[in-house]
Short mmCIF file of C-alpha atoms in Angstrom, two decimals:
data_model
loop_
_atom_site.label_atom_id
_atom_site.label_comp_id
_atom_site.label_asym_id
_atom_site.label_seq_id
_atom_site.Cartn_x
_atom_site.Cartn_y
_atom_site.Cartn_z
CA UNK R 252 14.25 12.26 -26.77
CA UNK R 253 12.52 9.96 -24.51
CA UNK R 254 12.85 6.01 -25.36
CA UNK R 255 9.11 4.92 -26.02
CA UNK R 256 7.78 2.49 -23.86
CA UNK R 257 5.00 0.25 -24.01
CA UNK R 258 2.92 -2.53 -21.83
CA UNK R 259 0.94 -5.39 -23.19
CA UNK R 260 1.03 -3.73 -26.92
CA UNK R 261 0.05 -0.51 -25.30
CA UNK R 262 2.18 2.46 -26.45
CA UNK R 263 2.66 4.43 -23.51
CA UNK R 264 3.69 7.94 -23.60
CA UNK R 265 4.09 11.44 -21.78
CA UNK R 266 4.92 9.46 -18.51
CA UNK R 267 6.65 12.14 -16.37
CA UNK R 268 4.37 14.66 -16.53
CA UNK R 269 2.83 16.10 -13.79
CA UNK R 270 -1.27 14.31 -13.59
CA UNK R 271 -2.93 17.46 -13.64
CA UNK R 272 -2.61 20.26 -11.24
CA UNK R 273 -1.92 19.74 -7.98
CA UNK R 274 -2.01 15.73 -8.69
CA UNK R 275 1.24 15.42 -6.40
CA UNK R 276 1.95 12.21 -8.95
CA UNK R 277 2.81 11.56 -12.29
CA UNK R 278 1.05 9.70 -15.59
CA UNK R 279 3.63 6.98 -14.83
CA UNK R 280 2.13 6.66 -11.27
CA UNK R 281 -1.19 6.43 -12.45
CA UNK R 282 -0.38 4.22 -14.67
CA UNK R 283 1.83 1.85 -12.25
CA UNK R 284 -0.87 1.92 -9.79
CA UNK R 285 -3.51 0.81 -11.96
CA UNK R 286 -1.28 -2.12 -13.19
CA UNK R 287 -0.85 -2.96 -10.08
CA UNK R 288 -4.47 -3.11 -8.74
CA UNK R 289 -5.75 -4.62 -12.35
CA UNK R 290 -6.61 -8.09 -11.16
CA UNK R 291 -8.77 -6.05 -8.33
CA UNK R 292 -10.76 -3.12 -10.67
CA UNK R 293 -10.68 -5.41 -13.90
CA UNK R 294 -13.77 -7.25 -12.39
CA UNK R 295 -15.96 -4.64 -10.92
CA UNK R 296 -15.41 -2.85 -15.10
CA UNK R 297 -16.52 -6.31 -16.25
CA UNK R 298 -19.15 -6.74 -18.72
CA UNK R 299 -20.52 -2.93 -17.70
CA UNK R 300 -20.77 -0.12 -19.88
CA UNK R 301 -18.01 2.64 -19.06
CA UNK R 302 -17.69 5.92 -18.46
CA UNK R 303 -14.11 7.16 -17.75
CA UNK R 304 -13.18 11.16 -16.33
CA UNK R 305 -9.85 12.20 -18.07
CA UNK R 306 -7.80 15.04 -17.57
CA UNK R 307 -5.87 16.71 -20.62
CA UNK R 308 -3.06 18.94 -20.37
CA UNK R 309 -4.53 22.82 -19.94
CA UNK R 310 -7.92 21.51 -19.72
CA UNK R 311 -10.73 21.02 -17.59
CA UNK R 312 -11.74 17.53 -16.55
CA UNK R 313 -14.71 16.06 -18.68
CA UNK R 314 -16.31 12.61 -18.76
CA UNK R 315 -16.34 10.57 -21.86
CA UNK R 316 -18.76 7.90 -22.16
CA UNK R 317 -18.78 7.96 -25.86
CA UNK R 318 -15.65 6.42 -27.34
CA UNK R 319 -13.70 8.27 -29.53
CA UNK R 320 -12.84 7.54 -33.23
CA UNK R 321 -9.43 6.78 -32.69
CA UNK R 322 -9.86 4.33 -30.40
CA UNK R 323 -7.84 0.93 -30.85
CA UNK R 324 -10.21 -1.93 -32.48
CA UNK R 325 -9.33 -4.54 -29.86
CA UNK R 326 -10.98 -1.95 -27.13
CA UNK R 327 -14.45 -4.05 -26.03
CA UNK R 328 -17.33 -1.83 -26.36
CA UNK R 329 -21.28 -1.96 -25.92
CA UNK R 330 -23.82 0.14 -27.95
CA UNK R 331 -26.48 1.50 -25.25
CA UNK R 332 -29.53 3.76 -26.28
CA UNK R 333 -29.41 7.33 -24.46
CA UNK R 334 -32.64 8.07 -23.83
CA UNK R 335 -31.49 12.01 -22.86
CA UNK R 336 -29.72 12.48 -26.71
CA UNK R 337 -31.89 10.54 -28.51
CA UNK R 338 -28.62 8.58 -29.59
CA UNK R 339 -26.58 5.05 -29.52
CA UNK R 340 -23.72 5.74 -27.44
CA UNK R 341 -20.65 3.35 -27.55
CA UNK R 342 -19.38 2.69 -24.68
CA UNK R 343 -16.52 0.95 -23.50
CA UNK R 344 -16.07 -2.46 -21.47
CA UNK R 345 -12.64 -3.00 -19.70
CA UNK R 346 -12.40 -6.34 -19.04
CA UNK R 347 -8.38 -6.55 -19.78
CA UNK R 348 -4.79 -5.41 -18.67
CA UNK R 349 -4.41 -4.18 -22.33
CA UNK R 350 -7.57 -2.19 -22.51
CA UNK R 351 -6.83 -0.93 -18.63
CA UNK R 352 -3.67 0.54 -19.52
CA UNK R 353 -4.58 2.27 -22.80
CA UNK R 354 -6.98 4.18 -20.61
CA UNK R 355 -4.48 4.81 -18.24
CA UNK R 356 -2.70 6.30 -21.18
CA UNK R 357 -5.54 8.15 -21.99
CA UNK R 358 -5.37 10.35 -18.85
CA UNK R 359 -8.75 8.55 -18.02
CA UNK R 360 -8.40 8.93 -14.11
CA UNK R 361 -11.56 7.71 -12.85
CA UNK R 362 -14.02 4.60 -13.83
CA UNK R 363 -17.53 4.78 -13.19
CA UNK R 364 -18.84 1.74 -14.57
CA UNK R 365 -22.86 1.02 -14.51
CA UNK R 366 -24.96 -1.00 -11.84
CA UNK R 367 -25.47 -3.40 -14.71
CA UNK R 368 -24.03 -5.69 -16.96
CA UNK R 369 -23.91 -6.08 -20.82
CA UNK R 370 -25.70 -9.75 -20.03
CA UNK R 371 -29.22 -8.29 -17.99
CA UNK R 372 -29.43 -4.57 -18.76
CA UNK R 373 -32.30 -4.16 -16.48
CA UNK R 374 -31.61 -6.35 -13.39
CA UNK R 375 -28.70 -4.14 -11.43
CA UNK R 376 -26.10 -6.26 -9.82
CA UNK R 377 -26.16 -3.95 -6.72
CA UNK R 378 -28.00 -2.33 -4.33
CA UNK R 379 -26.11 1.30 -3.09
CA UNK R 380 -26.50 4.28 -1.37
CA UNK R 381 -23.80 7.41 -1.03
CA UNK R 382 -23.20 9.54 1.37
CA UNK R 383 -22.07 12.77 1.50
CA UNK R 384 -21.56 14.62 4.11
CA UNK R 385 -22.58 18.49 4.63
CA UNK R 386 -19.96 21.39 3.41
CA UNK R 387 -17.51 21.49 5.61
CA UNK R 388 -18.29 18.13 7.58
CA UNK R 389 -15.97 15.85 9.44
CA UNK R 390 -15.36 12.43 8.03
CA UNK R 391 -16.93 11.12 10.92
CA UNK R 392 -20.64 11.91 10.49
CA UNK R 393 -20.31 10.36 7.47
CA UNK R 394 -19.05 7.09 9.32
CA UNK R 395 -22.09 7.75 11.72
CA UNK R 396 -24.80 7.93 8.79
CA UNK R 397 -23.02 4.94 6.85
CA UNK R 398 -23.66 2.82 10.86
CA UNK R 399 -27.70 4.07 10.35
CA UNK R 400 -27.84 2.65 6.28
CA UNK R 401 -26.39 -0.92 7.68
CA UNK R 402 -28.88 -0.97 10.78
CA UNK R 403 -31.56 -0.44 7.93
CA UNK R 404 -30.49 -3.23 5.80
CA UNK R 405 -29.81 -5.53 8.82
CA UNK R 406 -33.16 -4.32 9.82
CA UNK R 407 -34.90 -5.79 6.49
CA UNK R 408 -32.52 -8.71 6.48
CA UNK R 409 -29.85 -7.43 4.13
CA UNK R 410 -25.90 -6.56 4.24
CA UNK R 411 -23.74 -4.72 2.28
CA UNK R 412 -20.22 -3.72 2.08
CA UNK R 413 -18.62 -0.12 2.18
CA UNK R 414 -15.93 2.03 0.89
CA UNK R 415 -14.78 5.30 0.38
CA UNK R 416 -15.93 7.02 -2.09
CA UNK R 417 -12.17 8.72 -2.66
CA UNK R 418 -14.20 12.04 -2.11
CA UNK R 419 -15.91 12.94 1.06
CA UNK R 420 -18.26 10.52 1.30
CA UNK R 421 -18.76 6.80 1.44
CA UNK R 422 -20.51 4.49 -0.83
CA UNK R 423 -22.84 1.18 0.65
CA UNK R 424 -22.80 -1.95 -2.01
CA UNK R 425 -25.50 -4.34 -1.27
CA UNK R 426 -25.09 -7.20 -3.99
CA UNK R 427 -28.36 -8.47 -5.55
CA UNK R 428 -29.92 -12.19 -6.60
CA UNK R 429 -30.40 -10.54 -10.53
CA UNK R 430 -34.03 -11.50 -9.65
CA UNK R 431 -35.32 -7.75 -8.97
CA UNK R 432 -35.66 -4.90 -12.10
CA UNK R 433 -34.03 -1.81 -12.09
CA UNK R 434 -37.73 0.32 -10.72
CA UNK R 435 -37.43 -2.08 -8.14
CA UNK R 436 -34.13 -1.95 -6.87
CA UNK R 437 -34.63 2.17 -7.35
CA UNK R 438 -37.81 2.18 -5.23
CA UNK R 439 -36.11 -0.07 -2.57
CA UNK R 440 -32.76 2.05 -2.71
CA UNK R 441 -35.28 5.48 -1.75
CA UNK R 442 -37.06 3.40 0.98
CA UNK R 443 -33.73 2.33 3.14
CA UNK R 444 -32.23 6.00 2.90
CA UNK R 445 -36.01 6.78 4.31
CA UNK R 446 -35.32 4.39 7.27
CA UNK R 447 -32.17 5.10 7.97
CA UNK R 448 -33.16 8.95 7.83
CA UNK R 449 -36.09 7.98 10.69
CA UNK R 450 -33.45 6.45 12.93
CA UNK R 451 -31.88 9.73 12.96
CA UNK R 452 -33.16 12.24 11.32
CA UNK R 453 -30.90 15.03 13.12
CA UNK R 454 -27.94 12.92 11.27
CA UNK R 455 -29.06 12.17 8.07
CA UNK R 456 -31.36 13.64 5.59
CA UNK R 457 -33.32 12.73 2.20
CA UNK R 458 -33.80 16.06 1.07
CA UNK R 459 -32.67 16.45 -2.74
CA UNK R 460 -32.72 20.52 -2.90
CA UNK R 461 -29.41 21.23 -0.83
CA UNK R 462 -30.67 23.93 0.66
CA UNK R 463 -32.92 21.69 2.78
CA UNK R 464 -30.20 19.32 4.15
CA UNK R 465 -29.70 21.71 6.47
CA UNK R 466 -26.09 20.57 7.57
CA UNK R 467 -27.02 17.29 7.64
CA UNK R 468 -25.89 13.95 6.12
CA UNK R 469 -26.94 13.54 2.65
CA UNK R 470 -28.60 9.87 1.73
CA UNK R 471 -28.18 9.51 -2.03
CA UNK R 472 -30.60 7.08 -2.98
CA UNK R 473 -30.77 8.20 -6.88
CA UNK R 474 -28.13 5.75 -7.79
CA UNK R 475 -30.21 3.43 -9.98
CA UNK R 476 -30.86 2.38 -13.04
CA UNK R 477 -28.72 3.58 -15.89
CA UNK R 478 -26.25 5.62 -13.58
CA UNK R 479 -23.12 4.72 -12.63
CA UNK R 480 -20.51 4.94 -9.55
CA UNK R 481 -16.99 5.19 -9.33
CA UNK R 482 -15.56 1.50 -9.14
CA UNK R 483 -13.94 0.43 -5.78
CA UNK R 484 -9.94 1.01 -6.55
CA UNK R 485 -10.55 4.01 -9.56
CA UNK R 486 -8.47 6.71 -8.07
CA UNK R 487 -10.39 10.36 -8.28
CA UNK R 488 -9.13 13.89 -9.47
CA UNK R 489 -8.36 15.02 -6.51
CA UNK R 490 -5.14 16.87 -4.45
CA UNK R 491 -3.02 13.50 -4.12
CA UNK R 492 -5.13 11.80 -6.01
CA UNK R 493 -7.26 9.36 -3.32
CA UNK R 494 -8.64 6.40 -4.54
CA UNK R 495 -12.57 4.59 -4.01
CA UNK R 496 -11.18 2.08 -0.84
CA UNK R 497 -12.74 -0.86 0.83
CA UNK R 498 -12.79 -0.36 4.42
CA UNK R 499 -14.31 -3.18 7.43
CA UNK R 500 -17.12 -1.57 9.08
CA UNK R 501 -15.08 -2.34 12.33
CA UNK R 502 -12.44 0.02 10.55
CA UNK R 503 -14.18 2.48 8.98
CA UNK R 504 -14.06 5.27 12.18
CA UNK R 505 -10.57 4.78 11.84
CA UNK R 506 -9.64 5.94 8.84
CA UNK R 507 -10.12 9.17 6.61
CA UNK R 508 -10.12 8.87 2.85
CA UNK R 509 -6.93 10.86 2.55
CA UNK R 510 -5.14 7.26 3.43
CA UNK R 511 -6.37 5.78 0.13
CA UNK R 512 -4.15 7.28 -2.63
CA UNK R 513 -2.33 5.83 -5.68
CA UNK R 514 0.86 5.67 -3.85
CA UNK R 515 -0.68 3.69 -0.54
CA UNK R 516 -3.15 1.65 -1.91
CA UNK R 517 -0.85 -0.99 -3.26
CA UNK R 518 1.04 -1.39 -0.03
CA UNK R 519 -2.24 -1.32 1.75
CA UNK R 520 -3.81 -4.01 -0.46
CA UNK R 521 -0.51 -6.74 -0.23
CA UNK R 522 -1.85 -9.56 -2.02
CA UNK R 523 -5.60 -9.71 -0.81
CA UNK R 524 -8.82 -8.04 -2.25
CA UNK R 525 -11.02 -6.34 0.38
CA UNK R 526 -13.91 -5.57 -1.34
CA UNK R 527 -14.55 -8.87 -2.83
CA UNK R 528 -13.32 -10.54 0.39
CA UNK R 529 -16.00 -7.60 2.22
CA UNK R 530 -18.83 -8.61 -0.17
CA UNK R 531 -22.01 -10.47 1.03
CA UNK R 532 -23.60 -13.71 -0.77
CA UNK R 533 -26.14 -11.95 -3.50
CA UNK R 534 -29.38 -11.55 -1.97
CA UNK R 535 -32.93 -10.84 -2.72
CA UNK R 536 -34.61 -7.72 -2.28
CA UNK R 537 -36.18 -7.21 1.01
CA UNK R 538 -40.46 -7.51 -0.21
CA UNK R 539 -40.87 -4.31 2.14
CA UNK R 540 -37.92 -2.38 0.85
CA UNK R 541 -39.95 -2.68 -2.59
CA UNK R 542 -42.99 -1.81 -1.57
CA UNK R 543 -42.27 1.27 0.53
CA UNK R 544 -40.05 2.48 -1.80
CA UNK R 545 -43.04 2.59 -4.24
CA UNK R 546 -44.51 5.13 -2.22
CA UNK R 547 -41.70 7.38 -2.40
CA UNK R 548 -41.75 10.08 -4.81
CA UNK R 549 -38.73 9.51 -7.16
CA UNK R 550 -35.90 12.56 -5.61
CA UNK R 551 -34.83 14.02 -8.74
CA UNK R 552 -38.96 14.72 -10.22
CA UNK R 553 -40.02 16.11 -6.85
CA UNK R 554 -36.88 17.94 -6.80
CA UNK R 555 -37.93 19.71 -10.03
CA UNK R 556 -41.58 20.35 -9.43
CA UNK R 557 -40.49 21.82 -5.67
CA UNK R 558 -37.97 24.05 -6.98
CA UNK R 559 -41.06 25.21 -9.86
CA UNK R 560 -43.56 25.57 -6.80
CA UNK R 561 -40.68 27.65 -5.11
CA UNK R 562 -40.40 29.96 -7.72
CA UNK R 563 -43.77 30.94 -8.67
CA UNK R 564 -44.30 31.16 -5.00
CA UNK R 565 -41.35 33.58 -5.11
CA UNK R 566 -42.78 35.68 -8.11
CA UNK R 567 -46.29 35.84 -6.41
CA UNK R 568 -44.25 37.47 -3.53
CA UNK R 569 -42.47 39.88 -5.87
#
């Protein structure tokens, strides 16, 4: 039988088995990378309620956001009110090694903590926008898109930093003063997609509905309030299992996000930390962002009440 081993009290266990399918790496390797890039993700989990995607054995990937019953006593966790169940959800806080590596153990692959922290639940920390390009689109016009978001922000005065998203896309972090509330930060977040969709609109599109994107560059700007992003670092369940990656803007036509994975990350990374390095001063939210953004119907409503006008105008057809 296999000797039992264990890191920082954490019993660790099933080690040589294969991720999931098609993972090309091992629990242990998940587990080794994430000990290795702890002093990196431990403080974007900080303080923020967590939601974690495992993979079992023979079964589908799910997200967990509540914390299970068994879960060790000396885990940090948060009580937050879901609005959607009508329910206090525990969620978890990583801000340790220990609690890092019992996830790890967990099969938890990916970390998507929230924009906010357990100390100002309605002042996000961070401004950001993700990109994703159209089915079947190159890297690159993601790259191209990201270039239109920072001419935007540098447009209203404002910089962020960017990084894969360990999918297709990218994500753009632009860190906030804590002075602006979450409707705010959401209105100002659906305003710079708009401008950055005028500077090119045969690029880059707002349109929710997918249908309408029309092979085009998707601006996400629904990431607000209580939603959450995969953390810079969390590796994804993916073929070779990528990870989220900080990349220069200088750099970032450069590189794909196949060259961000859980067995080239550490040697990437060395000793240094490029997305706190890449991170701007916290800064106010442009006045004009706000106010724009007001104006903007919120994506996900006028999603619903298009796709309702769509199909009565398809049964008046019929």
């Amino acid at each position: 039988m296999a000797e039992k081993e264990e890191r920082d009290g954490v019993p660790l266990t099933n080690l040589d088995q294969e991720l999931f399918p098609g993972a090309g790496a091992t629990k242990r390797e998940l587990v080794d990378y994430l000990d290795a890039v702890r002093d990196r993700i431990v403080p974007v989990l900080r303080d923020r309620p967590l939601s974690v995607v495992r993979v079992l054995r023979g079964q589908d990937r799910f997200m967990q956001k509540n914390l299970p019953k068994y879960t060790p006593e000396w885990v940090p966790r948060t009580a937050v009110w879901a609005e959607a169940s009508h329910r206090e959800v525990q969620y978890a806080l990583c801000n340790d090694r220990r609690t890092l590596l019992w996830f790890a153990n967990q099969r938890a692959v990916e970390y998507h903590p929230t924009l906010m922290t357990i100390h100002e639940r309605d002042r996000p920390t961070h401004l950001i926008m993700d990109l994703d390009p159209p089915e079947g689109g190159a890297f690159d016009v993601v790259v191209r898109a990201a270039r239109l978001v920072r001419q935007a922000l540098a447009d209203a005065g404002m910089s962020g930093a960017v990084k894969t998203s360990g999918s297709k896309g990218v994500h753009i972090f632009v860190p906030l003063d804590g002075n602006a509330a979450t409707v705010d930060v959401a209105a100002a977040t659906r305003a710079l997609a708009a401008r950055a969709e005028r500077l090119d609109p045969e690029l880059a599109t707002t349109a929710f509905i997918r249908e309408d994107r029309h092979g085009k560059v998707f601006l996400d700007a629904t990431r607000s309030g209580g939603a959450s992003v995969v953390a810079a670092y969390s590796p994804r369940i993916r073929p070779g299992v990528p990870v989220s990656f900080p990349v220069g803007w200088d750099d970032l036509g450069d590189v794909t996000p196949a060259d961000f994975t859980v067995h080239t990350a550490p040697g990437l990374l060395k000793d240094g930390d490029p997305w706190a390095e890449a991170m701007p001063r916290p800064q106010p939210l442009d006045a004009g962002l706000v106010e724009e953004g007001h104006t903007i119907p919120v994506a996900r409503v006028a999603a619903m009440h298009e796709g309702k006008r769509r199909a009565r105008a398809k049964r008046a057809e019929g």
